[in-house]
N, CA, C and O atoms as a printed pandas DataFrame, in Angstrom:
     atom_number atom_name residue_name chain_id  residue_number  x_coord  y_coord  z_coord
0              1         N          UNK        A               1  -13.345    1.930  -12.211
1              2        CA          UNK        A               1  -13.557    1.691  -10.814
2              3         C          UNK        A               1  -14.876    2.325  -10.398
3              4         O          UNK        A               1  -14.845    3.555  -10.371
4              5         N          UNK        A               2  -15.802    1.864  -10.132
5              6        CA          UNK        A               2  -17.145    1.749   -9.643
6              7         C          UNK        A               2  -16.989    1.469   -8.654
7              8         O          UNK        A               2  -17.222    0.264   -8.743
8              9         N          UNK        A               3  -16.648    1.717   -7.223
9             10        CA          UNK        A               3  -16.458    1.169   -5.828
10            11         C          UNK        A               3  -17.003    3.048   -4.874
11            12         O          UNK        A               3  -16.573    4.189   -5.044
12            13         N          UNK        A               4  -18.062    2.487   -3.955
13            14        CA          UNK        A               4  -18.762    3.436   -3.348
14            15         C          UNK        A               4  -18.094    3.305   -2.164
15            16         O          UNK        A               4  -18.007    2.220   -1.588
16            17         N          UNK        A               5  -17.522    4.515   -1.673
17            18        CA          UNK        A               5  -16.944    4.907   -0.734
18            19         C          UNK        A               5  -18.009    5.062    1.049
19            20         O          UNK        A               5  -18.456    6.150    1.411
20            21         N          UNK        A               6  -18.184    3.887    1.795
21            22        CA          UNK        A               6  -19.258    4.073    2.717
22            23         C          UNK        A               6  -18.159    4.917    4.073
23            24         O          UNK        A               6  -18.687    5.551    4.986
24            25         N          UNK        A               7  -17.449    4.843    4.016
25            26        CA          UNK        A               7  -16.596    4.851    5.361
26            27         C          UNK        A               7  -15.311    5.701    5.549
27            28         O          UNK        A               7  -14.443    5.202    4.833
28            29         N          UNK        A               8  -14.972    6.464    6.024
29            30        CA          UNK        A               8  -12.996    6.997    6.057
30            31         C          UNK        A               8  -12.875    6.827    7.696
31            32         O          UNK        A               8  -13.686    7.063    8.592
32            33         N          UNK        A               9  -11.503    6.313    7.712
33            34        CA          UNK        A               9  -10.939    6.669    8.572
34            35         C          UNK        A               9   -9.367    7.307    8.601
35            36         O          UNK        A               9   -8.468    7.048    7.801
36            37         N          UNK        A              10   -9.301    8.412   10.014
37            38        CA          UNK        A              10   -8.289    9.229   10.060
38            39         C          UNK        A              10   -7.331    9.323   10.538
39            40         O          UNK        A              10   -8.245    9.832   11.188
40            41         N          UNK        A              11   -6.072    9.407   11.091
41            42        CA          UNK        A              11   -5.208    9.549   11.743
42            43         C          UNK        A              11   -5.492    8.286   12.817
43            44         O          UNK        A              11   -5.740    8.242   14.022
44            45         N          UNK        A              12   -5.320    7.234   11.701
45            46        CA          UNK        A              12   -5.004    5.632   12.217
46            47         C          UNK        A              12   -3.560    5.217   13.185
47            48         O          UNK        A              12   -2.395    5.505   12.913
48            49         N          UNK        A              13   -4.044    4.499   14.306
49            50        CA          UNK        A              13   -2.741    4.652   14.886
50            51         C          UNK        A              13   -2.278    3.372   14.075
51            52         O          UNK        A              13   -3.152    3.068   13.263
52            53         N          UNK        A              14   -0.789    2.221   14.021
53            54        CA          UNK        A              14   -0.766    1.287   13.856
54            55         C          UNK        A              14   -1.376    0.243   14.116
55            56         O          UNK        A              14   -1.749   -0.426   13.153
56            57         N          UNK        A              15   -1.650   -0.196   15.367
57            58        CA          UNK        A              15   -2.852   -0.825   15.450
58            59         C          UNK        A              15   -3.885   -1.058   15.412
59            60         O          UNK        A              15   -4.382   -2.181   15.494
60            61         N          UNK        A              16   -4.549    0.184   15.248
61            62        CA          UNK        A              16   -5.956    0.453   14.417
62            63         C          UNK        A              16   -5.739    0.324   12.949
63            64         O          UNK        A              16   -6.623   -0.438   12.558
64            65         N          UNK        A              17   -5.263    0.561   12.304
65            66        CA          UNK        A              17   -4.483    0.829   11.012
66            67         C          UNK        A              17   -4.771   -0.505   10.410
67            68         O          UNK        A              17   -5.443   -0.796    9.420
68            69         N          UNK        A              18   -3.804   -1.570   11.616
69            70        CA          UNK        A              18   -3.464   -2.777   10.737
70            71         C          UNK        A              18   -5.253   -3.986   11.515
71            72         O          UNK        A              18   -5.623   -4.993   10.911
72            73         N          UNK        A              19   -5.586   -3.750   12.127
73            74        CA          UNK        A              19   -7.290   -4.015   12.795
74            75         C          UNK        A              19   -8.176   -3.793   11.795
75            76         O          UNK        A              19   -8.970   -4.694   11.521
76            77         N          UNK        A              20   -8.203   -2.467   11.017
77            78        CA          UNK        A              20   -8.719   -2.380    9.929
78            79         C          UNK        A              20   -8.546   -2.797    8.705
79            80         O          UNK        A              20   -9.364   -3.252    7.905
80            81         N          UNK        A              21   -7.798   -2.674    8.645
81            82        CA          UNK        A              21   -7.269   -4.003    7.578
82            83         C          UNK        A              21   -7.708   -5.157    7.517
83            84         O          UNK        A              21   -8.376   -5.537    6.555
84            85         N          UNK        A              22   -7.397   -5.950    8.576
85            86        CA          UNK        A              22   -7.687   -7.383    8.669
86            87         C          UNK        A              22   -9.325   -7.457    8.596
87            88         O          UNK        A              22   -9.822   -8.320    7.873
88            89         N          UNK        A              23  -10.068   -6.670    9.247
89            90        CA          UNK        A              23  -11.210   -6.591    9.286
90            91         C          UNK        A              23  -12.340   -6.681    7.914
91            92         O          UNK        A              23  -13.413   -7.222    7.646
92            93         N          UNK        A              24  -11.069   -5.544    7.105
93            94        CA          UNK        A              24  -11.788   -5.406    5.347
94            95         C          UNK        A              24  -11.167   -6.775    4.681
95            96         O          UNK        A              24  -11.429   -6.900    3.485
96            97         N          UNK        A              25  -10.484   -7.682    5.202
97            98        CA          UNK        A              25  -10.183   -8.965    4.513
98            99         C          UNK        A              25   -8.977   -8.430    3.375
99           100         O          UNK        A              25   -8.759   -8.965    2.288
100          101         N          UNK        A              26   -8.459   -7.552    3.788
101          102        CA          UNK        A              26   -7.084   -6.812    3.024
102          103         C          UNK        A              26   -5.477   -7.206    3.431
103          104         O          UNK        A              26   -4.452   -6.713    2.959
104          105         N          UNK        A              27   -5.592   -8.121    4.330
105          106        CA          UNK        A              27   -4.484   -8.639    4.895
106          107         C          UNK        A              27   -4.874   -9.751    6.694
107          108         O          UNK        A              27   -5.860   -9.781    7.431
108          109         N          UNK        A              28   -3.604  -10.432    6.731
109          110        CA          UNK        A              28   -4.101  -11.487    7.676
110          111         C          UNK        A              28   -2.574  -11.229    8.699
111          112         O          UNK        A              28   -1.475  -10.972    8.206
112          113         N          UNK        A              29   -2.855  -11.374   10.211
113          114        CA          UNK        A              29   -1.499  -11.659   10.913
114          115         C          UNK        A              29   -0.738  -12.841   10.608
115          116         O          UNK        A              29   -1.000  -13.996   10.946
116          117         N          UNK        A              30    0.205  -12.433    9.951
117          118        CA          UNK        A              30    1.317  -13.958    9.879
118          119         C          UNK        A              30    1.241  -14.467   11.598
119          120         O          UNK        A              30    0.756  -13.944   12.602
120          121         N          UNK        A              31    2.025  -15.820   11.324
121          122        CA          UNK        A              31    2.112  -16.469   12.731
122          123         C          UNK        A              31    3.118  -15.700   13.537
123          124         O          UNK        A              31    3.194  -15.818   14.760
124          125         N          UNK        A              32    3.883  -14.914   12.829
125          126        CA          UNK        A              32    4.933  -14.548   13.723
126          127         C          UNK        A              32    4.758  -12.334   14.033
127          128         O          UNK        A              32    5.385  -11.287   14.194
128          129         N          UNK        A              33    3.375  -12.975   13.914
129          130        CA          UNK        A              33    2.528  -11.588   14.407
130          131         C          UNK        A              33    2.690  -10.280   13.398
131          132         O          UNK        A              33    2.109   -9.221   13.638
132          133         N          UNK        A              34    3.516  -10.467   12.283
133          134        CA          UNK        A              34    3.479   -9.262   10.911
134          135         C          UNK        A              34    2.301   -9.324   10.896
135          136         O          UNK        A              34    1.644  -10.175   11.496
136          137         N          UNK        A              35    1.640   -7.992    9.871
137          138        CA          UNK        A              35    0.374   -8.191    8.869
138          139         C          UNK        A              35    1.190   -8.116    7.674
139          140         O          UNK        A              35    2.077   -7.338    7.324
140          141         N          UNK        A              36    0.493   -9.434    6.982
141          142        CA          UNK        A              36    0.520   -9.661    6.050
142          143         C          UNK        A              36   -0.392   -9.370    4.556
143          144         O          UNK        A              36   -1.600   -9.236    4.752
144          145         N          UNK        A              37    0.014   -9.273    3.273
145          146        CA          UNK        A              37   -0.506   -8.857    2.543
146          147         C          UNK        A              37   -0.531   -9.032    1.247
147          148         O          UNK        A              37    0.327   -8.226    0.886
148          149         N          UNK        A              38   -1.141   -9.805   -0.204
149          150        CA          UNK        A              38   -1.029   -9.419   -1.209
150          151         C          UNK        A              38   -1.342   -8.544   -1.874
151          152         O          UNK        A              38   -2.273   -7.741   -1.803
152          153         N          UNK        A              39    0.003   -8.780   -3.027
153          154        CA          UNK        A              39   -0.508   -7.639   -3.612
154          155         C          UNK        A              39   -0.752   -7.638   -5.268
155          156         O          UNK        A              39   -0.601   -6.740   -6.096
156          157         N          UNK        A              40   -1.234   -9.149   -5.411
157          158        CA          UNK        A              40   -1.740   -9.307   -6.679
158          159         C          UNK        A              40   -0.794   -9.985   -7.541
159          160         O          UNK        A              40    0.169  -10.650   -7.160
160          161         N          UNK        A              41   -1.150   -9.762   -8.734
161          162        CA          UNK        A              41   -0.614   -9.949   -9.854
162          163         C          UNK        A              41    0.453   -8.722  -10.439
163          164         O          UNK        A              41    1.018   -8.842  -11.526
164          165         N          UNK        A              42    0.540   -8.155  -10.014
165          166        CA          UNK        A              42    1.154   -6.751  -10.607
166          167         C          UNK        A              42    2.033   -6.634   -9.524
167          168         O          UNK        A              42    1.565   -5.714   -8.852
168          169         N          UNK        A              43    3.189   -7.112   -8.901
169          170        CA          UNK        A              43    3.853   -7.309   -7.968
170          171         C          UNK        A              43    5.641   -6.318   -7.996
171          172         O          UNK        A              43    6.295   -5.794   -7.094
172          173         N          UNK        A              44    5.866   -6.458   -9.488
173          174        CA          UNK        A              44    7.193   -5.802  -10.170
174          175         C          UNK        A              44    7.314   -4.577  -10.682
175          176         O          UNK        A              44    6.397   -3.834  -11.032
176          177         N          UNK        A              45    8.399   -4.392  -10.717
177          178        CA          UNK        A              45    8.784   -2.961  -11.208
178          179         C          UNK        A              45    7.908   -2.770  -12.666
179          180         O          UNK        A              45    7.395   -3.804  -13.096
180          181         N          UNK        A              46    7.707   -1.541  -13.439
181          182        CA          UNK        A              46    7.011   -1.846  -14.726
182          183         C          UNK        A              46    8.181   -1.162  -15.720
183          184         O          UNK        A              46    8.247    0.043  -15.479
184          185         N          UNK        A              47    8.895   -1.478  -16.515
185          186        CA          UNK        A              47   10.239   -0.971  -17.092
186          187         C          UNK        A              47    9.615    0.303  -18.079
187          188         O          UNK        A              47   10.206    1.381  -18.023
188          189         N          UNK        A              48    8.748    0.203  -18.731
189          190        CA          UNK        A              48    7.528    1.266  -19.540
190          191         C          UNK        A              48    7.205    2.368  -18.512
191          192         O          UNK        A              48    6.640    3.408  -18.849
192          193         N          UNK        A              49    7.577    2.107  -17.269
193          194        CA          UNK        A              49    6.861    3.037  -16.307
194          195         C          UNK        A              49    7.683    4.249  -15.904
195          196         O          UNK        A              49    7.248    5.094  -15.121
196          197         N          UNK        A              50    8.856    4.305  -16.450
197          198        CA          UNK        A              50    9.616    5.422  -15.530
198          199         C          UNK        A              50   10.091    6.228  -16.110
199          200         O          UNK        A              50   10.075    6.226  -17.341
200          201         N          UNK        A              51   10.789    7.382  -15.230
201          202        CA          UNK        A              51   10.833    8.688  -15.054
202          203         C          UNK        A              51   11.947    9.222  -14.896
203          204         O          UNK        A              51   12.410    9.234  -13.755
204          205         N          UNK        A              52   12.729    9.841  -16.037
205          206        CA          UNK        A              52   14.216   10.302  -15.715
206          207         C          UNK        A              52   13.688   11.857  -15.389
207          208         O          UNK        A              52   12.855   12.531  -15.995
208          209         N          UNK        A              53   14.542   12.195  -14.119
209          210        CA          UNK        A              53   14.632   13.705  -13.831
210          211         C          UNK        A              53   15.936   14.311  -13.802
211          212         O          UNK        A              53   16.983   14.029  -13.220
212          213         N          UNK        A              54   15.610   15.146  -14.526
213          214        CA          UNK        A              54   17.344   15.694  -14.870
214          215         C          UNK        A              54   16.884   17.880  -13.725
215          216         O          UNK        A              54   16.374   18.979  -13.944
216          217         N          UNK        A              55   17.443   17.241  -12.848
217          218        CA          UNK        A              55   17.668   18.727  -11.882
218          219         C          UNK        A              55   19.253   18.863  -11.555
219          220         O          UNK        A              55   19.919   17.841  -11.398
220          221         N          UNK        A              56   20.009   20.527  -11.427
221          222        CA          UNK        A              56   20.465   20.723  -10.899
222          223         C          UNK        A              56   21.746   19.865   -9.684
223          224         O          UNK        A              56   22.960   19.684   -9.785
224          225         N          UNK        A              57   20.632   19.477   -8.486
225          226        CA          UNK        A              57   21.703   18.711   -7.448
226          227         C          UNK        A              57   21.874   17.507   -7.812
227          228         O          UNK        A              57   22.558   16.820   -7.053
228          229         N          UNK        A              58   21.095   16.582   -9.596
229          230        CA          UNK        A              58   21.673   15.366  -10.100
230          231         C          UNK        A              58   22.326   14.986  -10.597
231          232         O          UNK        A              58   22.834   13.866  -10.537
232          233         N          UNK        A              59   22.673   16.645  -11.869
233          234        CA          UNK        A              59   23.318   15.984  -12.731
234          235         C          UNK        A              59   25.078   17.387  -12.703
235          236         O          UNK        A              59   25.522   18.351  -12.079
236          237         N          UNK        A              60   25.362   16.550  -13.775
237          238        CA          UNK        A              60   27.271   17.037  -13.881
238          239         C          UNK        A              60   27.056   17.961  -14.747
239          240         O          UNK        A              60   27.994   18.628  -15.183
């Protein structure tokens, strides 16, 4: 990832939040006023990906 960081923003309210968004072309208002969003190709759980935690308040 080679991507130059020009900009942050902070303590986004929701509607600024989702304004910015639409703005970076990262999502669009559905018709029924959601923001909407993909999220690629990589959409599912990854079964290779996970994490058993064995604590105390989990196990018997």
């Amino acid at each position: 990832m080679n991507e130059t960081i020009t900009a942050q923003a902070f303590y986004l309210n929701n509607e600024e939040l989702i304004s910015e968004a639409v703005k970076n072309n990262e999502g669009v208002i559905a018709s029924n006023g959601a923001f909407s969003t993909s999220t690629g190709s990589r959409t599912g759980r990854s079964p290779n990906d996970r994490f058993i935690v064995d604590e105390p308040t989990t196990s018997d």
